PDB file of C-alpha atoms in Angstrom:
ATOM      1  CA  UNK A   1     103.210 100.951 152.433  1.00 49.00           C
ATOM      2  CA  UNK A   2     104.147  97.652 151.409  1.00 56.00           C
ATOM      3  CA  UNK A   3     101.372  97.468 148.778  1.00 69.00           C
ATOM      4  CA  UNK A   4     102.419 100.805 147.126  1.00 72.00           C
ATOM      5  CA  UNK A   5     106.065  99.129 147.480  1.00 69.00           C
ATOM      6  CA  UNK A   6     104.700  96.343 145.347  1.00 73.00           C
ATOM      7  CA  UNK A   7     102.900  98.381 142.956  1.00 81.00           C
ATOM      8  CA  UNK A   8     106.137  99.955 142.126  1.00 82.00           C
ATOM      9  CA  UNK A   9     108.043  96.726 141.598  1.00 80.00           C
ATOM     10  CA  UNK A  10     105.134  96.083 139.198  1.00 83.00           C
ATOM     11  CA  UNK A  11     105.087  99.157 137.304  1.00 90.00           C
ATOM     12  CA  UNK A  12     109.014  98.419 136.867  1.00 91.00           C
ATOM     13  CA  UNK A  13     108.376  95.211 134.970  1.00 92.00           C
ATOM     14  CA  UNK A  14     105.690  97.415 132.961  1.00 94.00           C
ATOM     15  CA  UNK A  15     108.553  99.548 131.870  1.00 95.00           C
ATOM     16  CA  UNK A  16     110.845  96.905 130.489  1.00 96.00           C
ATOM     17  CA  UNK A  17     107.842  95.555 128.824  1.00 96.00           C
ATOM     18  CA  UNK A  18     107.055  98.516 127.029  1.00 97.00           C
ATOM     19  CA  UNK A  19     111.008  98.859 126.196  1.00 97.00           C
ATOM     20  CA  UNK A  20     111.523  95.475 124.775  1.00 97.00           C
ATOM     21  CA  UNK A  21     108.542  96.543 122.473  1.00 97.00           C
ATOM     22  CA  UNK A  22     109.947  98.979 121.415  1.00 97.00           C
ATOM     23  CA  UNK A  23     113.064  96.676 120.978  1.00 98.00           C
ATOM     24  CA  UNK A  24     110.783  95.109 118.390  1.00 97.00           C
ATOM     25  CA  UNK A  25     109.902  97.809 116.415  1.00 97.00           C
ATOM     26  CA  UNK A  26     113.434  98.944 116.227  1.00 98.00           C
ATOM     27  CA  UNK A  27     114.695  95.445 114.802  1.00 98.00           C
ATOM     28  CA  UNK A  28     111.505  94.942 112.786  1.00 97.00           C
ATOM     29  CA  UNK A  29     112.239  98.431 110.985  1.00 98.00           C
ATOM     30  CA  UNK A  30     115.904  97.736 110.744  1.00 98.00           C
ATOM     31  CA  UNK A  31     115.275  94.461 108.554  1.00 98.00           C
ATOM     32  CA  UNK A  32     113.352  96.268 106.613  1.00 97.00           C
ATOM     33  CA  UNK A  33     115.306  98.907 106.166  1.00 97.00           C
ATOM     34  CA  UNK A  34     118.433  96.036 105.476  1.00 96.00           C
ATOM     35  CA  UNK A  35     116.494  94.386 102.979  1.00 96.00           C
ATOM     36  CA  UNK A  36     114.157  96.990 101.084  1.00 95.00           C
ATOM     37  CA  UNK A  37     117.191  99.388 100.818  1.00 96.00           C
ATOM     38  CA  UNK A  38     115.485 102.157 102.717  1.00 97.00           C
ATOM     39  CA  UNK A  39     117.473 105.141 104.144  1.00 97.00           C
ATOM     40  CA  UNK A  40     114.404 106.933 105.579  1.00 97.00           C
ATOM     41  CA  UNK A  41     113.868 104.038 107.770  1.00 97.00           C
ATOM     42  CA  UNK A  42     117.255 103.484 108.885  1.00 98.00           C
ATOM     43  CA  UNK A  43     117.551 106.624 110.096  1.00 97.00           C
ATOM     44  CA  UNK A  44     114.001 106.330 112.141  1.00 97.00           C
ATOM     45  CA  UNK A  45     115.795 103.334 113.650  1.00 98.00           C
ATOM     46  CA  UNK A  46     118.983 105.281 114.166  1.00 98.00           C
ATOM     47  CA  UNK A  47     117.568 107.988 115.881  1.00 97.00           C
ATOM     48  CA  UNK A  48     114.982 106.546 117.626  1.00 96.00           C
ATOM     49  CA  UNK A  49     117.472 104.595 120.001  1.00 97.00           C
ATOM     50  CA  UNK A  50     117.458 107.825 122.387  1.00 97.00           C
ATOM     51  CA  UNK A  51     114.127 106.662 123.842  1.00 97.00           C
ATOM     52  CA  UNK A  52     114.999 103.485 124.297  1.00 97.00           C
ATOM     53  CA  UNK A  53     118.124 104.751 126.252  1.00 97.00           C
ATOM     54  CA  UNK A  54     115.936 107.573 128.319  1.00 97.00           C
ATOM     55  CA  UNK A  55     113.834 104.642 129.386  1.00 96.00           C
ATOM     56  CA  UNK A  56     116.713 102.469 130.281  1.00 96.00           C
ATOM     57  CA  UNK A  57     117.862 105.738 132.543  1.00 96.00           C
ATOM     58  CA  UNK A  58     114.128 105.875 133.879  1.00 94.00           C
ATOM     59  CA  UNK A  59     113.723 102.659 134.891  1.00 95.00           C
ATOM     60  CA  UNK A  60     117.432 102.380 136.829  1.00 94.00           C
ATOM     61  CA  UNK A  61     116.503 105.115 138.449  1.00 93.00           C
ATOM     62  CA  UNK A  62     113.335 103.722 139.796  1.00 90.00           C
ATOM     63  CA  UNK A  63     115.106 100.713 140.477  1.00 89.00           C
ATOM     64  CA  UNK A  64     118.007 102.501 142.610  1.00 88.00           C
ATOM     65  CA  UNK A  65     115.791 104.704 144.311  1.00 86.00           C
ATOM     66  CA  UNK A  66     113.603 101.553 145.853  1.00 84.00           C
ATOM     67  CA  UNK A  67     117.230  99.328 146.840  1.00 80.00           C
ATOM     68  CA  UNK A  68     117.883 102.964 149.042  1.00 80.00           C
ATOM     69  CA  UNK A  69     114.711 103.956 150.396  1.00 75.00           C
ATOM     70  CA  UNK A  70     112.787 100.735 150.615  1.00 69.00           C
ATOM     71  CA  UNK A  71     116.185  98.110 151.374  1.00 67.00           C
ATOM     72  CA  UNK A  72     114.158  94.913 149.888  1.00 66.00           C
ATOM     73  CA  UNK A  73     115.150  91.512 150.733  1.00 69.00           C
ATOM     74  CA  UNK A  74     114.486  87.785 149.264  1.00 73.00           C
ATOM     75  CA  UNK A  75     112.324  88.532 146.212  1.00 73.00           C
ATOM     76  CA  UNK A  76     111.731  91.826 146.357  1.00 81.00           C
ATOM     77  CA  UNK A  77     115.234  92.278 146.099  1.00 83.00           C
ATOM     78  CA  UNK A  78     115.690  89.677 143.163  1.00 85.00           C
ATOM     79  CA  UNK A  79     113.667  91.773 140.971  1.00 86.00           C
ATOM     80  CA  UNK A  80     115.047  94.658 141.850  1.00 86.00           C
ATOM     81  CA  UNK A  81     118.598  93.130 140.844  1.00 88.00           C
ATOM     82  CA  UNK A  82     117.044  91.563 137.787  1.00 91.00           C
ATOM     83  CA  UNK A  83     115.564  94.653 136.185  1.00 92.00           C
ATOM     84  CA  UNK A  84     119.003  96.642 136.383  1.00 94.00           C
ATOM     85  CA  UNK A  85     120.365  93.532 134.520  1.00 94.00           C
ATOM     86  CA  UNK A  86     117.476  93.216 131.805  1.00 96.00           C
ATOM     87  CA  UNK A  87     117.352  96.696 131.139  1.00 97.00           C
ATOM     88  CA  UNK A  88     121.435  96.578 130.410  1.00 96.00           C
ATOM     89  CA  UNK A  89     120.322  93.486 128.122  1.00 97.00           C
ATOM     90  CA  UNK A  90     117.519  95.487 126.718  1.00 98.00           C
ATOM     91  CA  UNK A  91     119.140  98.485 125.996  1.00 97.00           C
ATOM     92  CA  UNK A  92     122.317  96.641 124.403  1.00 97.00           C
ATOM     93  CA  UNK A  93     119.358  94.714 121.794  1.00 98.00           C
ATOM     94  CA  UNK A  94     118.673  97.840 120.268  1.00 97.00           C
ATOM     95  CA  UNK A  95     121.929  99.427 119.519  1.00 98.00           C
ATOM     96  CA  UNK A  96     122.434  96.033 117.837  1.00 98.00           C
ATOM     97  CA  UNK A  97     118.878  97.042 115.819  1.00 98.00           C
ATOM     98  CA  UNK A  98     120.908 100.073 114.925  1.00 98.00           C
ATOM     99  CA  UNK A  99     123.990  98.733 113.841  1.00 98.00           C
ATOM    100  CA  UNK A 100     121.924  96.596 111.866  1.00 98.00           C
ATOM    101  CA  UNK A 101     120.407 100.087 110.129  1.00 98.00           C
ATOM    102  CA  UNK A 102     123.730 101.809 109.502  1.00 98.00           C
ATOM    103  CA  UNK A 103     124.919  98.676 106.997  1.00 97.00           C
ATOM    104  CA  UNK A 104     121.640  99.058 105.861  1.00 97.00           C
ATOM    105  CA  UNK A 105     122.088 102.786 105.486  1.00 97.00           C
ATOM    106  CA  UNK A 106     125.658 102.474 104.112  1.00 96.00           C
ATOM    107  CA  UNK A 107     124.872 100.334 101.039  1.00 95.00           C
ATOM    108  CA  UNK A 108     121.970 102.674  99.762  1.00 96.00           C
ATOM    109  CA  UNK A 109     120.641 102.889  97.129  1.00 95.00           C
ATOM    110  CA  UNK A 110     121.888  98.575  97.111  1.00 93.00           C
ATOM    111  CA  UNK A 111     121.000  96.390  98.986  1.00 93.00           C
ATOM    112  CA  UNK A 112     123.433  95.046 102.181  1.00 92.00           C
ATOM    113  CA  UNK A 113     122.221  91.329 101.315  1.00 94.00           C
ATOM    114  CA  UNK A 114     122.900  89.866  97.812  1.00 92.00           C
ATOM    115  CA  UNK A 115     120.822  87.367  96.635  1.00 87.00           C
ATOM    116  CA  UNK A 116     123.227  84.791  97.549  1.00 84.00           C
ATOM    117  CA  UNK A 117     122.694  85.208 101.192  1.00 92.00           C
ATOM    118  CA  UNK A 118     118.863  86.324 100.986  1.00 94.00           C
ATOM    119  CA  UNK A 119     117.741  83.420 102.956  1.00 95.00           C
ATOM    120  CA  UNK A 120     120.046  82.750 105.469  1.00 96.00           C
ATOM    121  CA  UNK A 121     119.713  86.408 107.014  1.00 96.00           C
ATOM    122  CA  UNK A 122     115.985  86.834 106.471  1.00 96.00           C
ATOM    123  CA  UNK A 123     115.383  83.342 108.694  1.00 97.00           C
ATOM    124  CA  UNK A 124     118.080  85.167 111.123  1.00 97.00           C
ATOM    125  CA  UNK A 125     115.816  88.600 111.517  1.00 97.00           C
ATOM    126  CA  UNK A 126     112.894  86.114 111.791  1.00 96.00           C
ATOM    127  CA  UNK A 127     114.100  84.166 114.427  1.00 96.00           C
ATOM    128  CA  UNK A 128     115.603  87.257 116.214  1.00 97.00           C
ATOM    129  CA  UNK A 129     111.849  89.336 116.232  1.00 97.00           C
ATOM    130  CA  UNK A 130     110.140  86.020 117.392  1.00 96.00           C
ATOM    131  CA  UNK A 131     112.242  86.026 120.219  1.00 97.00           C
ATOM    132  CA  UNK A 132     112.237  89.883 120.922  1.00 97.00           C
ATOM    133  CA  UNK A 133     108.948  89.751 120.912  1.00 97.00           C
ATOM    134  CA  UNK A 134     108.295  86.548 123.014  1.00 96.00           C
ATOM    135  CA  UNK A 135     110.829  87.810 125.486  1.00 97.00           C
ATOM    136  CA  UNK A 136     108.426  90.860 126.180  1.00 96.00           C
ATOM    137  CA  UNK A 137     105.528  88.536 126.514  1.00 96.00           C
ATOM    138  CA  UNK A 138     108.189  86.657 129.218  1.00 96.00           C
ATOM    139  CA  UNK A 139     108.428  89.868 130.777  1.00 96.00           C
ATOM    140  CA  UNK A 140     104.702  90.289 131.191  1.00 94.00           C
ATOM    141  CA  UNK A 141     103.563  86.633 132.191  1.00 94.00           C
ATOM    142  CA  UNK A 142     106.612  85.678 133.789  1.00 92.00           C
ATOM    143  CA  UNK A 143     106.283  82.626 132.349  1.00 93.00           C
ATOM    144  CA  UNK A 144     108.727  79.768 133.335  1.00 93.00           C
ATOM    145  CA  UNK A 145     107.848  77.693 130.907  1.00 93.00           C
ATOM    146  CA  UNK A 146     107.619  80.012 128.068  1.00 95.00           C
ATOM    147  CA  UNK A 147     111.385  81.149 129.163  1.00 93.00           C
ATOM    148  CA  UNK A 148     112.729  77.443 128.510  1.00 90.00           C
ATOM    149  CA  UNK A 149     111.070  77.433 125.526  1.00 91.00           C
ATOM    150  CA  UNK A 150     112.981  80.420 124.605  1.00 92.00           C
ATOM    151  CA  UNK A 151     116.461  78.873 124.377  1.00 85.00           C
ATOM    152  CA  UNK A 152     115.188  76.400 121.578  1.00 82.00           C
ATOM    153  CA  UNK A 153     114.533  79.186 119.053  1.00 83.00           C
ATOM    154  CA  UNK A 154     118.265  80.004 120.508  1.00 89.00           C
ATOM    155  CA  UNK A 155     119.661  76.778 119.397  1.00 91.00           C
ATOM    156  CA  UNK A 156     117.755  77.497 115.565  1.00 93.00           C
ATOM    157  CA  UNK A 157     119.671  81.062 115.775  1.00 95.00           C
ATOM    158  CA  UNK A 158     123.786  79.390 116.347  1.00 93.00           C
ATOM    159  CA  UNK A 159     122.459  76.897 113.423  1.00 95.00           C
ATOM    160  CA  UNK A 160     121.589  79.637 111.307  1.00 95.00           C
ATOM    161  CA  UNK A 161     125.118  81.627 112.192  1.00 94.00           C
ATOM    162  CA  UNK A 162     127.141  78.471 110.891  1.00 94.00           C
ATOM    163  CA  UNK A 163     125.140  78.287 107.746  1.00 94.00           C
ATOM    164  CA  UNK A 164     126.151  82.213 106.765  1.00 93.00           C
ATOM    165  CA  UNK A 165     129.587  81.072 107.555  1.00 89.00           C
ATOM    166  CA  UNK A 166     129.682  77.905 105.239  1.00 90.00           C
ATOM    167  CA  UNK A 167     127.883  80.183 102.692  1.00 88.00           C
ATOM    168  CA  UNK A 168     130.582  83.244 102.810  1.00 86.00           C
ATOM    169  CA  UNK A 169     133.632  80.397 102.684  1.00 86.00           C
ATOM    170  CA  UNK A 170     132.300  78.660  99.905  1.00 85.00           C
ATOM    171  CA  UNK A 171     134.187  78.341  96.500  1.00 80.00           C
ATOM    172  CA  UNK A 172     130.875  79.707  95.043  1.00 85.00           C
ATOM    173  CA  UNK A 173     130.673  82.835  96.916  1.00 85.00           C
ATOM    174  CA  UNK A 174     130.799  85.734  94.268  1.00 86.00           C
ATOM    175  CA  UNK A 175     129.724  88.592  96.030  1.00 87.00           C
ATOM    176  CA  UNK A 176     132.752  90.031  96.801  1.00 89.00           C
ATOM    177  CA  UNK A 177     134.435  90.715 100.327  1.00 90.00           C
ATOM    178  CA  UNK A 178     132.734  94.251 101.187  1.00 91.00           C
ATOM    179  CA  UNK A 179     129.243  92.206 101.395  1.00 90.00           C
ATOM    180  CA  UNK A 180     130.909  88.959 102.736  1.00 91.00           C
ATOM    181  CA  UNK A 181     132.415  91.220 105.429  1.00 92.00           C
ATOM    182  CA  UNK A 182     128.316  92.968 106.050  1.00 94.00           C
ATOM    183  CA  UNK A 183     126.985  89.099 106.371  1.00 95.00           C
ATOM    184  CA  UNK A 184     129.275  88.815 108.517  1.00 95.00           C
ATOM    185  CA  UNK A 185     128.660  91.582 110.726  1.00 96.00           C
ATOM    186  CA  UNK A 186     124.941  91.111 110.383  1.00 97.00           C
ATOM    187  CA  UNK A 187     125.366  87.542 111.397  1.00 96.00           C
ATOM    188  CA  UNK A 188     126.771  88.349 114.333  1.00 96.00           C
ATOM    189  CA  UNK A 189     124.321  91.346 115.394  1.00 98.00           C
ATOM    190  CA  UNK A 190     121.131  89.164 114.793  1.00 98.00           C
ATOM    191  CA  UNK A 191     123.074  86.172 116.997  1.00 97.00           C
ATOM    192  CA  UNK A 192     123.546  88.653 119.730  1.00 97.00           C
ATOM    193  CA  UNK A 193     119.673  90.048 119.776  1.00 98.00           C
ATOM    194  CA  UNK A 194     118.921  86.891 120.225  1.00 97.00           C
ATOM    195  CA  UNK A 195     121.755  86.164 122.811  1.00 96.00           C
ATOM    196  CA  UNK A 196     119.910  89.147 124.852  1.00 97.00           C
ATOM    197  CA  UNK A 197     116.669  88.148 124.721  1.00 97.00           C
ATOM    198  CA  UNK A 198     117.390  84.736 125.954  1.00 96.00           C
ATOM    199  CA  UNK A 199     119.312  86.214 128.575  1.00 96.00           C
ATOM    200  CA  UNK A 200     116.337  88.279 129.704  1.00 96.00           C
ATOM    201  CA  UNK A 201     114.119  85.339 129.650  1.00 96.00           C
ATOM    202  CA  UNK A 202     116.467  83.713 131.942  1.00 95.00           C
ATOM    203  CA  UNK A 203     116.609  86.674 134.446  1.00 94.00           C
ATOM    204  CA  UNK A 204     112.696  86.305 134.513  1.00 94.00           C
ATOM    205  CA  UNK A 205     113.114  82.968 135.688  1.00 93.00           C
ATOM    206  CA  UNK A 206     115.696  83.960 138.593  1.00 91.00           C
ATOM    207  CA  UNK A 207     113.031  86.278 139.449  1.00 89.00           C
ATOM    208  CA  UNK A 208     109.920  83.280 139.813  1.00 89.00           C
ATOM    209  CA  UNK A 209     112.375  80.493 141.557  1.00 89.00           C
ATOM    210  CA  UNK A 210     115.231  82.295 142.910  1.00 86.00           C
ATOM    211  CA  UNK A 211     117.548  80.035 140.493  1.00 87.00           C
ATOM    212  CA  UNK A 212     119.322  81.013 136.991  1.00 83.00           C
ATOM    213  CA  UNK A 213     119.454  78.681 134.798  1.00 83.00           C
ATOM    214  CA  UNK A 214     122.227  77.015 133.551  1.00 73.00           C
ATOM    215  CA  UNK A 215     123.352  75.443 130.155  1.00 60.00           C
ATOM    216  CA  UNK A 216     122.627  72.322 128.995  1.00 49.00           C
TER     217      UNK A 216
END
């Protein structure tokens, strides 16, 4: 009983997995669709987010039906508690991906990034898919370690966010305030994908040691 208790824990942890890749996908196809001016693939991104909330739905309902029918305690019950938190986070990471893909969508047939700003927000969606896609590998190894890590690439991410800001309240800005008002807004959406996935890294570690970590 307990081992087909286990099993199910286990399969949980599968699920978020496969959700936070397809977290990925939906914030690799956004910047894409941001940056290459592409409607078609803003609307994938747009209407693909129903799966990722069905799963969300599938996997609190796994994780509600084992806190009634099985009552687990110590660490059973810690990743019980952490999945219905990551798969909040989780879910939340890609309706940022599709806010992301409606400026995109909105400025067709133009691109939602001028020149001007090119940089900055590209090394943002870098930094935010890295860490999307290291969280999931978090999720799968439960890596400690690899979850510290984590937070560094964070620390790149708020450095990157005050950059865009210098850059949009510069005298040299020209771009007007309808795309100063997108970086903006983009700024922030990329900040808070990462945001998430550090959070979720951190709930993996409350899992292993029974501890959250704190802020240095």
């Amino acid at each position: 009983m307990r081992n087909a208790f286990h099993d199910q824990l286990d399969s949980i942890f599968d699920d978020l997995a496969a959700i936070c890749a397809d977290v990925e996908v939906a914030v690799t196809r956004a910047t894409h669709a941001l940056f290459d001016a592409d409607a078609d693939l803003a609307e994938q991104v747009i209407s693909g987010d129903a799966a990722i909330d069905l799963a969300r739905e599938r996997v609190e309902d796994n994780a509600l039906y084992l806190l009634s029918l099985q009552a687990p305690v110590a660490g059973d019950l810690r990743i019980v508690v952490a999945a219905l938190r990551m798969v909040s986070e989780l879910e939340r990471m890609g309706d940022l991906s599709v806010h992301v893909a409606k400026i995109a969508r909105l400025r067709v047939p133009h691109r939602a990034v001028p020149a001007g700003a090119e940089q900055t927000v590209g090394r943002m969606a870098e930094v935010a898919e890295a860490m999307v896609r290291r969280a999931g590998q978090i999720i799968r190894s439960r890596d400690v370690d690899a979850a510290a890590a984590l937070r560094a690439d964070d620390e790149e991410m708020d450095l990157l966010r005050r950059t865009s800001f210098t850059e949009l309240l510069g005298d040299d800005w020209a771009h007007g305030v309808e795309a100063a008002v997108d970086i903006a807004l983009l700024g922030r959406y990329y900040e808070r994908i990462a945001d998430h996935a550090v959070s979720v890294a951190n709930r993996v570690v409350f899992v292993v040691t029974g501890q959250y970590p704190t802020s240095d």
